[in-house]
PDB file of C-alpha atoms in Angstrom:
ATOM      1  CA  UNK M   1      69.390  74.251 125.642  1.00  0.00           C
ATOM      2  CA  UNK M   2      67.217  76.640 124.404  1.00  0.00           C
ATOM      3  CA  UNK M   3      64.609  77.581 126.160  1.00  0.00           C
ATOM      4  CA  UNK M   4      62.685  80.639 128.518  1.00  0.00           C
ATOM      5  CA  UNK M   5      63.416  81.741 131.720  1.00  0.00           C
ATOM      6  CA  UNK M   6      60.976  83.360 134.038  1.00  0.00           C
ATOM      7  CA  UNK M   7      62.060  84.722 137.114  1.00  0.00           C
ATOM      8  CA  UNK M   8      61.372  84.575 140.106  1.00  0.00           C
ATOM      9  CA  UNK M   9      58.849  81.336 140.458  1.00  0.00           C
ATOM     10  CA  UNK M  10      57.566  83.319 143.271  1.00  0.00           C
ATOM     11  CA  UNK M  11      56.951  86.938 144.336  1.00  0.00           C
ATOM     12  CA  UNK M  12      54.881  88.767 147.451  1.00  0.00           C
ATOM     13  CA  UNK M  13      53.874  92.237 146.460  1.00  0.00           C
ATOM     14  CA  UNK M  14      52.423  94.289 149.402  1.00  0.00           C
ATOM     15  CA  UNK M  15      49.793  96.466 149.192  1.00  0.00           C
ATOM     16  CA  UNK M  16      50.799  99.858 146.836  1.00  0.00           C
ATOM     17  CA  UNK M  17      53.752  97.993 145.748  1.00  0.00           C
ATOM     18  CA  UNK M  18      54.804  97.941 142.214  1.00  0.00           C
ATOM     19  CA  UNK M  19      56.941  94.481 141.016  1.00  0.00           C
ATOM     20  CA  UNK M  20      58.364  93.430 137.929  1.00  0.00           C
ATOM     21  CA  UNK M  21      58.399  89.747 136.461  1.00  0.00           C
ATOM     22  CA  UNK M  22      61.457  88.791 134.445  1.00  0.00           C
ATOM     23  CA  UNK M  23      61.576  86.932 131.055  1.00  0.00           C
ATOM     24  CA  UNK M  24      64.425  86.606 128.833  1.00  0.00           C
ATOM     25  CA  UNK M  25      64.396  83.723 125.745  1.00  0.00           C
ATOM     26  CA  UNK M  26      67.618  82.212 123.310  1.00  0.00           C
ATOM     27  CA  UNK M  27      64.949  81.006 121.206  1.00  0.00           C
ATOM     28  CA  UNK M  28      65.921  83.978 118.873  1.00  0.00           C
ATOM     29  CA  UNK M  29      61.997  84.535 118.798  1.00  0.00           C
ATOM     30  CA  UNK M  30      60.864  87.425 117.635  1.00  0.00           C
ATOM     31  CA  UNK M  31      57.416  87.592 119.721  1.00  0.00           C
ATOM     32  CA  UNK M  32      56.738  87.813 123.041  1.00  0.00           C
ATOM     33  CA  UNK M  33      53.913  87.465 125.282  1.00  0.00           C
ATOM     34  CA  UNK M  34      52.249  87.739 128.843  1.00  0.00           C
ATOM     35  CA  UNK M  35      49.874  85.643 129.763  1.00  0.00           C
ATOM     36  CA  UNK M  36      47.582  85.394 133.099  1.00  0.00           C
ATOM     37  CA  UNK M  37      46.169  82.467 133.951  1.00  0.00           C
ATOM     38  CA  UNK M  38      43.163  82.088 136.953  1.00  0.00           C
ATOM     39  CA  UNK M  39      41.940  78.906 137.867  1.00  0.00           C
ATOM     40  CA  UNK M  40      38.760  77.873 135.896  1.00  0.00           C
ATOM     41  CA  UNK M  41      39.935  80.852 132.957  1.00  0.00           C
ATOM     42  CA  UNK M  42      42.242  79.586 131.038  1.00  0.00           C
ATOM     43  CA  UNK M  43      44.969  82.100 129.674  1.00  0.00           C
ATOM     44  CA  UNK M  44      44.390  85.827 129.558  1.00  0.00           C
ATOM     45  CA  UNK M  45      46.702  87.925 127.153  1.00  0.00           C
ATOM     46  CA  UNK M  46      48.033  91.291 129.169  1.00  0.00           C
ATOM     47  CA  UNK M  47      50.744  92.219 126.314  1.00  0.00           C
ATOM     48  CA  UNK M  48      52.194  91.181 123.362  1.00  0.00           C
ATOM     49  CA  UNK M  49      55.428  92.324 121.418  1.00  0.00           C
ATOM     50  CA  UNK M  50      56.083  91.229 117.800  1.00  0.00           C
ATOM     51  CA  UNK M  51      58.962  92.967 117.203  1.00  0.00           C
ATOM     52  CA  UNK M  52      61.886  95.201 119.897  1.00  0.00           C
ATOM     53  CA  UNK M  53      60.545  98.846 121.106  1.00  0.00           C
ATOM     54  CA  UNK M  54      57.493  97.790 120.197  1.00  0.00           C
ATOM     55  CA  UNK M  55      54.157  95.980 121.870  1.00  0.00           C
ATOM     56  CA  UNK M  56      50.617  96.512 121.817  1.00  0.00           C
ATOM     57  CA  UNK M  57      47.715  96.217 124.344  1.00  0.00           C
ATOM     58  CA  UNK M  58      46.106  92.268 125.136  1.00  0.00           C
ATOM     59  CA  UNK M  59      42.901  91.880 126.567  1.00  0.00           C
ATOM     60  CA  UNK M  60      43.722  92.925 130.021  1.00  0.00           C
ATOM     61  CA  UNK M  61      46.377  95.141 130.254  1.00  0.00           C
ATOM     62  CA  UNK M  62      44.950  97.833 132.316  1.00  0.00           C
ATOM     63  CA  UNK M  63      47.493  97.766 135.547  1.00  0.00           C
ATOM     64  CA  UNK M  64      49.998  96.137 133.757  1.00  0.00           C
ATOM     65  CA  UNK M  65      52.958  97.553 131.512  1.00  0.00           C
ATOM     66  CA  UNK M  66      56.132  96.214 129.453  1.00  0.00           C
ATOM     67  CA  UNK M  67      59.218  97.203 127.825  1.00  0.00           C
ATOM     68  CA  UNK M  68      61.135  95.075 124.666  1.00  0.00           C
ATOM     69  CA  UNK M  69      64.415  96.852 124.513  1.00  0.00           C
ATOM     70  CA  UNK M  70      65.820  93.859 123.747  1.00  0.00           C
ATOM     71  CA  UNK M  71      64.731  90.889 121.089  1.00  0.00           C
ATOM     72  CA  UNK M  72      65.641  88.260 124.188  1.00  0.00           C
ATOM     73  CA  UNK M  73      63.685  90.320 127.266  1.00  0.00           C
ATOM     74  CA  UNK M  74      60.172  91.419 127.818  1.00  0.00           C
ATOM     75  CA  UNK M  75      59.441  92.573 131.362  1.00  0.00           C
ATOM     76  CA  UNK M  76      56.235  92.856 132.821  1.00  0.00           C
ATOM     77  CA  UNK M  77      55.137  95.378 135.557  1.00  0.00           C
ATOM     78  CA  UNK M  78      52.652  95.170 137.746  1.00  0.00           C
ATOM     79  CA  UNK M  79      51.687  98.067 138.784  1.00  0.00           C
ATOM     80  CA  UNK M  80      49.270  99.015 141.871  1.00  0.00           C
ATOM     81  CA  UNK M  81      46.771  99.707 140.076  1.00  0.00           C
ATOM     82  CA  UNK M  82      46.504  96.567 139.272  1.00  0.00           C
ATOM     83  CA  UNK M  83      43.519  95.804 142.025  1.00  0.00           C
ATOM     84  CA  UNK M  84      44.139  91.734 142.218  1.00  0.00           C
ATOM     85  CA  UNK M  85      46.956  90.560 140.925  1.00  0.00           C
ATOM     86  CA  UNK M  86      46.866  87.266 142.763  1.00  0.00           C
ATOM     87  CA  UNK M  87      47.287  85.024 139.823  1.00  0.00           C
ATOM     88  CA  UNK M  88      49.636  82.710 138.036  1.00  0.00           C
ATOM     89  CA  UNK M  89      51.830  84.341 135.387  1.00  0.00           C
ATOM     90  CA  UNK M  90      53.539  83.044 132.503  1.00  0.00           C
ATOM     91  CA  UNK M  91      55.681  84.316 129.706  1.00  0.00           C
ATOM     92  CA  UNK M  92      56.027  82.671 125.538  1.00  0.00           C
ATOM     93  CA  UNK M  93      57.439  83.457 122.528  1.00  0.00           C
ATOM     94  CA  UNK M  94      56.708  82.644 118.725  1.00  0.00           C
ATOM     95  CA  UNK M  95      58.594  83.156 115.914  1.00  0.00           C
ATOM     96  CA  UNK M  96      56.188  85.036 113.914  1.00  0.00           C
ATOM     97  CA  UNK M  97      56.062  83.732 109.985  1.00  0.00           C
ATOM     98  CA  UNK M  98      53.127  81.028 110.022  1.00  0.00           C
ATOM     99  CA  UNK M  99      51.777  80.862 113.242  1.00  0.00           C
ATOM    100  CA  UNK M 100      54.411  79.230 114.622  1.00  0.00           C
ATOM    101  CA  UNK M 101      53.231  77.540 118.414  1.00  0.00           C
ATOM    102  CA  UNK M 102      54.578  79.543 121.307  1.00  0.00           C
ATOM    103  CA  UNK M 103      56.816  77.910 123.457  1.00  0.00           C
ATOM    104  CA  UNK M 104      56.413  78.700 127.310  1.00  0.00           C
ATOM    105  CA  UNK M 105      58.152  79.803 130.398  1.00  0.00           C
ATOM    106  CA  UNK M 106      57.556  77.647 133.521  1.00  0.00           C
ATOM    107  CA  UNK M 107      55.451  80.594 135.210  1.00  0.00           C
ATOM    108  CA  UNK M 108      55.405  82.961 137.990  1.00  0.00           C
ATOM    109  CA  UNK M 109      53.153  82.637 140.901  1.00  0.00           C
ATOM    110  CA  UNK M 110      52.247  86.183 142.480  1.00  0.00           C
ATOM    111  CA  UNK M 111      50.848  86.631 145.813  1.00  0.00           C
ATOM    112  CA  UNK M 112      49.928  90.041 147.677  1.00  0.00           C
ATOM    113  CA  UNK M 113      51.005  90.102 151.468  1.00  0.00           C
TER     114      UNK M 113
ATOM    115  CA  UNK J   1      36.247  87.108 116.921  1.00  0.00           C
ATOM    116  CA  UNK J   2      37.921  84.175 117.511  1.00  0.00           C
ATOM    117  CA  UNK J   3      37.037  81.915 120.631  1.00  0.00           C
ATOM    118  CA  UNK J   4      37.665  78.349 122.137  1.00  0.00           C
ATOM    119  CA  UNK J   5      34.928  76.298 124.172  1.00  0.00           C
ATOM    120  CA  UNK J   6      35.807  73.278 125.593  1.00  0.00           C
ATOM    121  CA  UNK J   7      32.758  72.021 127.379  1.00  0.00           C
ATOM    122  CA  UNK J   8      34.274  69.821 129.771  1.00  0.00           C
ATOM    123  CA  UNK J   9      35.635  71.223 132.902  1.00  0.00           C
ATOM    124  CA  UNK J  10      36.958  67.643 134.797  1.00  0.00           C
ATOM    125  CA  UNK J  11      37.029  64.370 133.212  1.00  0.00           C
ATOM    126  CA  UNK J  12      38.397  61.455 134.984  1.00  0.00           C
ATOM    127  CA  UNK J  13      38.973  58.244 133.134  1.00  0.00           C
ATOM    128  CA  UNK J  14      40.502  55.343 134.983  1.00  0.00           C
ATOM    129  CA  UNK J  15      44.258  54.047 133.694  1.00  0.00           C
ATOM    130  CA  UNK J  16      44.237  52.177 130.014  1.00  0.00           C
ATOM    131  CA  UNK J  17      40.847  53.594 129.657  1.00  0.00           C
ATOM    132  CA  UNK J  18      40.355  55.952 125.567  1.00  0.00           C
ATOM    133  CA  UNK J  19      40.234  59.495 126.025  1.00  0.00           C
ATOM    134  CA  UNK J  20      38.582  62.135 124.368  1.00  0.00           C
ATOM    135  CA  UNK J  21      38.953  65.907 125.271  1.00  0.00           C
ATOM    136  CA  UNK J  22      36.776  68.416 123.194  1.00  0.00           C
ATOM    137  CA  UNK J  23      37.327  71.378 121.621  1.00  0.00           C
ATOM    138  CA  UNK J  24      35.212  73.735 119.547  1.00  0.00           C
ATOM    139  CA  UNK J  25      35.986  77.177 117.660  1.00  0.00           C
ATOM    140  CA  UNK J  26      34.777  79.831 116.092  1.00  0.00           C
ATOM    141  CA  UNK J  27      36.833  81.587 113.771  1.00  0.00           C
ATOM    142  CA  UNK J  28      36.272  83.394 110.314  1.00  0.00           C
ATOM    143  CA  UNK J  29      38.662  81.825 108.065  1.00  0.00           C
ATOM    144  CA  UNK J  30      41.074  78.707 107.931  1.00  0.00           C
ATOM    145  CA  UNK J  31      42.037  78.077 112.230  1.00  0.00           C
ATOM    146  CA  UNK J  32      45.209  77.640 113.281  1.00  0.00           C
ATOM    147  CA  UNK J  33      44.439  75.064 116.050  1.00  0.00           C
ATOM    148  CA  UNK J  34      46.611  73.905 118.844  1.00  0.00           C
ATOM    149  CA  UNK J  35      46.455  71.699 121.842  1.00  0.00           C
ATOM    150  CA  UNK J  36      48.809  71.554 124.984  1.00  0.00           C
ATOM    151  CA  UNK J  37      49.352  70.049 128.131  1.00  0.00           C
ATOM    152  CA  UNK J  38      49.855  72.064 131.855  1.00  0.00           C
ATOM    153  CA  UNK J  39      51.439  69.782 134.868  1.00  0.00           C
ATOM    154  CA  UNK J  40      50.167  71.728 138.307  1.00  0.00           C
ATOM    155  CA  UNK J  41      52.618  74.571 138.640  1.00  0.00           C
ATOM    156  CA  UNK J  42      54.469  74.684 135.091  1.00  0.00           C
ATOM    157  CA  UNK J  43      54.125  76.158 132.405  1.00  0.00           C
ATOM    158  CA  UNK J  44      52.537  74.885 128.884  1.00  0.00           C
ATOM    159  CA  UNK J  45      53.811  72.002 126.691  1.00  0.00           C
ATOM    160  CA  UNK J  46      52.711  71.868 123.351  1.00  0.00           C
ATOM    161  CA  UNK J  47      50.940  68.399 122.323  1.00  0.00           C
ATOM    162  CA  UNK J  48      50.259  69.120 118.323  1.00  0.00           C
ATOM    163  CA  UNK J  49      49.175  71.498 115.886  1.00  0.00           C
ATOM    164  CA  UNK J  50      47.153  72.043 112.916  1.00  0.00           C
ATOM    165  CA  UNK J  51      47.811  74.247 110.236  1.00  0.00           C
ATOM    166  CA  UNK J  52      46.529  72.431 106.961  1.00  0.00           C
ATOM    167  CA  UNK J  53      45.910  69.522 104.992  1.00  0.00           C
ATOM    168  CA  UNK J  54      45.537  66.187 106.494  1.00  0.00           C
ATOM    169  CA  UNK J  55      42.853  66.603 109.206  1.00  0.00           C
ATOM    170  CA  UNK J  56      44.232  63.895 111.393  1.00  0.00           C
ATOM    171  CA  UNK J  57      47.219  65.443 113.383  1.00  0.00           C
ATOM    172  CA  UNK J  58      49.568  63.523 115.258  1.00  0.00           C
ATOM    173  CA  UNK J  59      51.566  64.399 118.431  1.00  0.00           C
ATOM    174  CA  UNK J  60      53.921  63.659 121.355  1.00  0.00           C
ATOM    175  CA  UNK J  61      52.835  61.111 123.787  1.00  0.00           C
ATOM    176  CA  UNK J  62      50.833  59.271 121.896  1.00  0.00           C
ATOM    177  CA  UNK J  63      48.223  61.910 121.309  1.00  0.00           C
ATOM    178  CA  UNK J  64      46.509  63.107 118.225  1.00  0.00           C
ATOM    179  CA  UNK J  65      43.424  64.945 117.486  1.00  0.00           C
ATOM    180  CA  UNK J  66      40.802  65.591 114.341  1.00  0.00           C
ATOM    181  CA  UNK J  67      39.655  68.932 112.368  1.00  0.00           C
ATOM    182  CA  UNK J  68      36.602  68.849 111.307  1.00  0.00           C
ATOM    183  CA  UNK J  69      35.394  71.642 109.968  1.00  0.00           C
ATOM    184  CA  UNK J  70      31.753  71.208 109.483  1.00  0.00           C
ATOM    185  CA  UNK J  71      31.585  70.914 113.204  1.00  0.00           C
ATOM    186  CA  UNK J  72      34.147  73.688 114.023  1.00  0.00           C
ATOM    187  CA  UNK J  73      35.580  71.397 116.299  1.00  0.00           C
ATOM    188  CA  UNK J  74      39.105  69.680 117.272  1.00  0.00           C
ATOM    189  CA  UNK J  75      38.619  67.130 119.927  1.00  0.00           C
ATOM    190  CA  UNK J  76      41.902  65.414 121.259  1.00  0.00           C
ATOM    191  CA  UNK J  77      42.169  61.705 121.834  1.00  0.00           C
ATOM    192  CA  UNK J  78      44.221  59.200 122.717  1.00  0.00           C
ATOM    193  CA  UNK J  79      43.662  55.345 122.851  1.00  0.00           C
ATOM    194  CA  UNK J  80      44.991  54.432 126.166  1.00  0.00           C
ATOM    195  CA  UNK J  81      45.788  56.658 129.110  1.00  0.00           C
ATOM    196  CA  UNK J  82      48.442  56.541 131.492  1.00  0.00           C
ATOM    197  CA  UNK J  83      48.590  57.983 135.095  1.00  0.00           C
ATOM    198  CA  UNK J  84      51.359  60.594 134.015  1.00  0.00           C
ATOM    199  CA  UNK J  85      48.734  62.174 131.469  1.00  0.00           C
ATOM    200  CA  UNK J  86      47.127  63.681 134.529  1.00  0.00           C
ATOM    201  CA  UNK J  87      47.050  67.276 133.733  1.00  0.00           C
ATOM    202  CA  UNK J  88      45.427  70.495 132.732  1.00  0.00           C
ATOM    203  CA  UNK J  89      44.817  70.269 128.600  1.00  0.00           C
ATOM    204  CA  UNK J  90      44.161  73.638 126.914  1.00  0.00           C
ATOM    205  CA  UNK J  91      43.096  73.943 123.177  1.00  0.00           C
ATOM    206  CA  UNK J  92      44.256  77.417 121.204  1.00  0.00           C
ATOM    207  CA  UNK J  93      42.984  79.204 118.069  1.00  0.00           C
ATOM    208  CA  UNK J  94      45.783  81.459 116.498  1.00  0.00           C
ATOM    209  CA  UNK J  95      44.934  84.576 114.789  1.00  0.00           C
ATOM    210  CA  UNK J  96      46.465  86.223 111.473  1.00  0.00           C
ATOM    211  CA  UNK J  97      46.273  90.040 109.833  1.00  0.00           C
ATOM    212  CA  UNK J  98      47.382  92.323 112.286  1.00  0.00           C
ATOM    213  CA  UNK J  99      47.130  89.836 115.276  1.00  0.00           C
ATOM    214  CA  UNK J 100      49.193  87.663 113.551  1.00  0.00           C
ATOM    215  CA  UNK J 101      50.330  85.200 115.826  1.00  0.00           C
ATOM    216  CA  UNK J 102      47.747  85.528 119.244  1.00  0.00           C
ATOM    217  CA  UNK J 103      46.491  82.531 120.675  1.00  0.00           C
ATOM    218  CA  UNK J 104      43.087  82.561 122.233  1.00  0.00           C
ATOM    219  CA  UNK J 105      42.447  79.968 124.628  1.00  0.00           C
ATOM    220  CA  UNK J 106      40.155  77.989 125.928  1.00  0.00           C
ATOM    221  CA  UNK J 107      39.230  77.343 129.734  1.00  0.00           C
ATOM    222  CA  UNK J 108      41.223  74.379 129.998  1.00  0.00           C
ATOM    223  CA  UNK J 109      40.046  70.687 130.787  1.00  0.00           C
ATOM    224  CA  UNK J 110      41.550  69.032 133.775  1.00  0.00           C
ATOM    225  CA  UNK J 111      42.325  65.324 133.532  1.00  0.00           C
ATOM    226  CA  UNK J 112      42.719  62.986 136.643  1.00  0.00           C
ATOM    227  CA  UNK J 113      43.480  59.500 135.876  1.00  0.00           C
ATOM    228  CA  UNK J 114      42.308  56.451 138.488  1.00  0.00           C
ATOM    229  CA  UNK J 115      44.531  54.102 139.127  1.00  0.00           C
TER     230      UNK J 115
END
């Protein structure tokens, strides 16, 4: 079945710690996203990738980076500068022609020890 | 730019009861609307979509919801609820140009159903 993968479901990060979130699709989708999602906020877009070696900036990335070197992976990183990155996280991809809906990972819940 | 409202934070409707969960936009040309569904812990299921043409849009589960434009709004309904429609239900506005495929979402209604 086709689908995306998000791993792990969850992750501790202590203090000064940098961690990485994995998602890999075989929807042969050539977008990508991170999402954030807080309770009572709805989903917050940290990066976006529309096409490999290449992404651009959501409306929260500061603390946050990526990588696409591959059309089925798009890592995020969250970094320690990243002041509270307590928060559920959670990975789609589109194809792009049409605004085609974004299909959805099952999420990964960070927590900071 | 583009944003989603949807005004109501927690409904609760009791089991076989209608439904109606509302959505309003703003967006400078034709919206690309979208509505899915969020079980605690998982991540987002698409419900349906509207793209064009008939303003009535029909989806899984017995769901469908209604563009209108004049009131920028596209409320999701369904006639009878059941107890496993209990959920978080977010509404989406895509973007095109050189955004061309975001989503912007909305803050997400939470349903609980009574027995």
């Amino acid at each position: 079945d086709g689908g995306i993968t998000q791993s792990p479901k969850y992750l501790f990060r202590k203090e000064g710690q940098n961690v990485t979130l994995s998602c890999e699709q075989n929807l042969n989708h050539d977008a990508m996203y991170w999402y954030r999602q807080d309770p009572g906020q709805g989903l917050r877009l940290i990066y976006y990738s529309q096409i490999v070696n290449d992404f651009q900036k959501g409306d929260i990335a500061e603390g946050y980076s990526v990588s696409r070197e591959k059309k089925e992976s798009f890592p995020l990183t969250v970094t320690s500068a990243q002041k509270n990155p307590t928060a559920f996280y959670l990975c789609a991809s589109s194809i792009i022609a049409g605004n085609q809906p974004q299909h959805f990972g099952d999420g990964t819940r960070l927590s900071i020890l | 730019a583009q944003s989603v409202t949807q005004p109501d934070i927690h409904i609760t409707v009791s089991e076989g009861a209608s439904l109606e969960l509302r959505c309003n936009y703003s967006y400078g040309a034709t919206p690309y609307l979208f509505w899915y569904v969020q079980s605690p812990g998982q991540g987002l299921q698409l419900l349906l979509k509207y793209f064009s043409g008939d303003t009535l849009v029909q989806g899984i589960k017995g769901f469908e919801a209604e563009f209108k434009r004049s009131q920028s709004s596209f409320n999701l309904r369904k006639p009878s609820v059941h107890w496993s429609d209990a959920a978080e239900y977010f509404c989406a506005v895509g973007s095109g140009g050189t955004s061309y495929g975001k989503l912007t979402f909305g803050q997400g209604t939470i349903l609980t159903v009574h027995p």
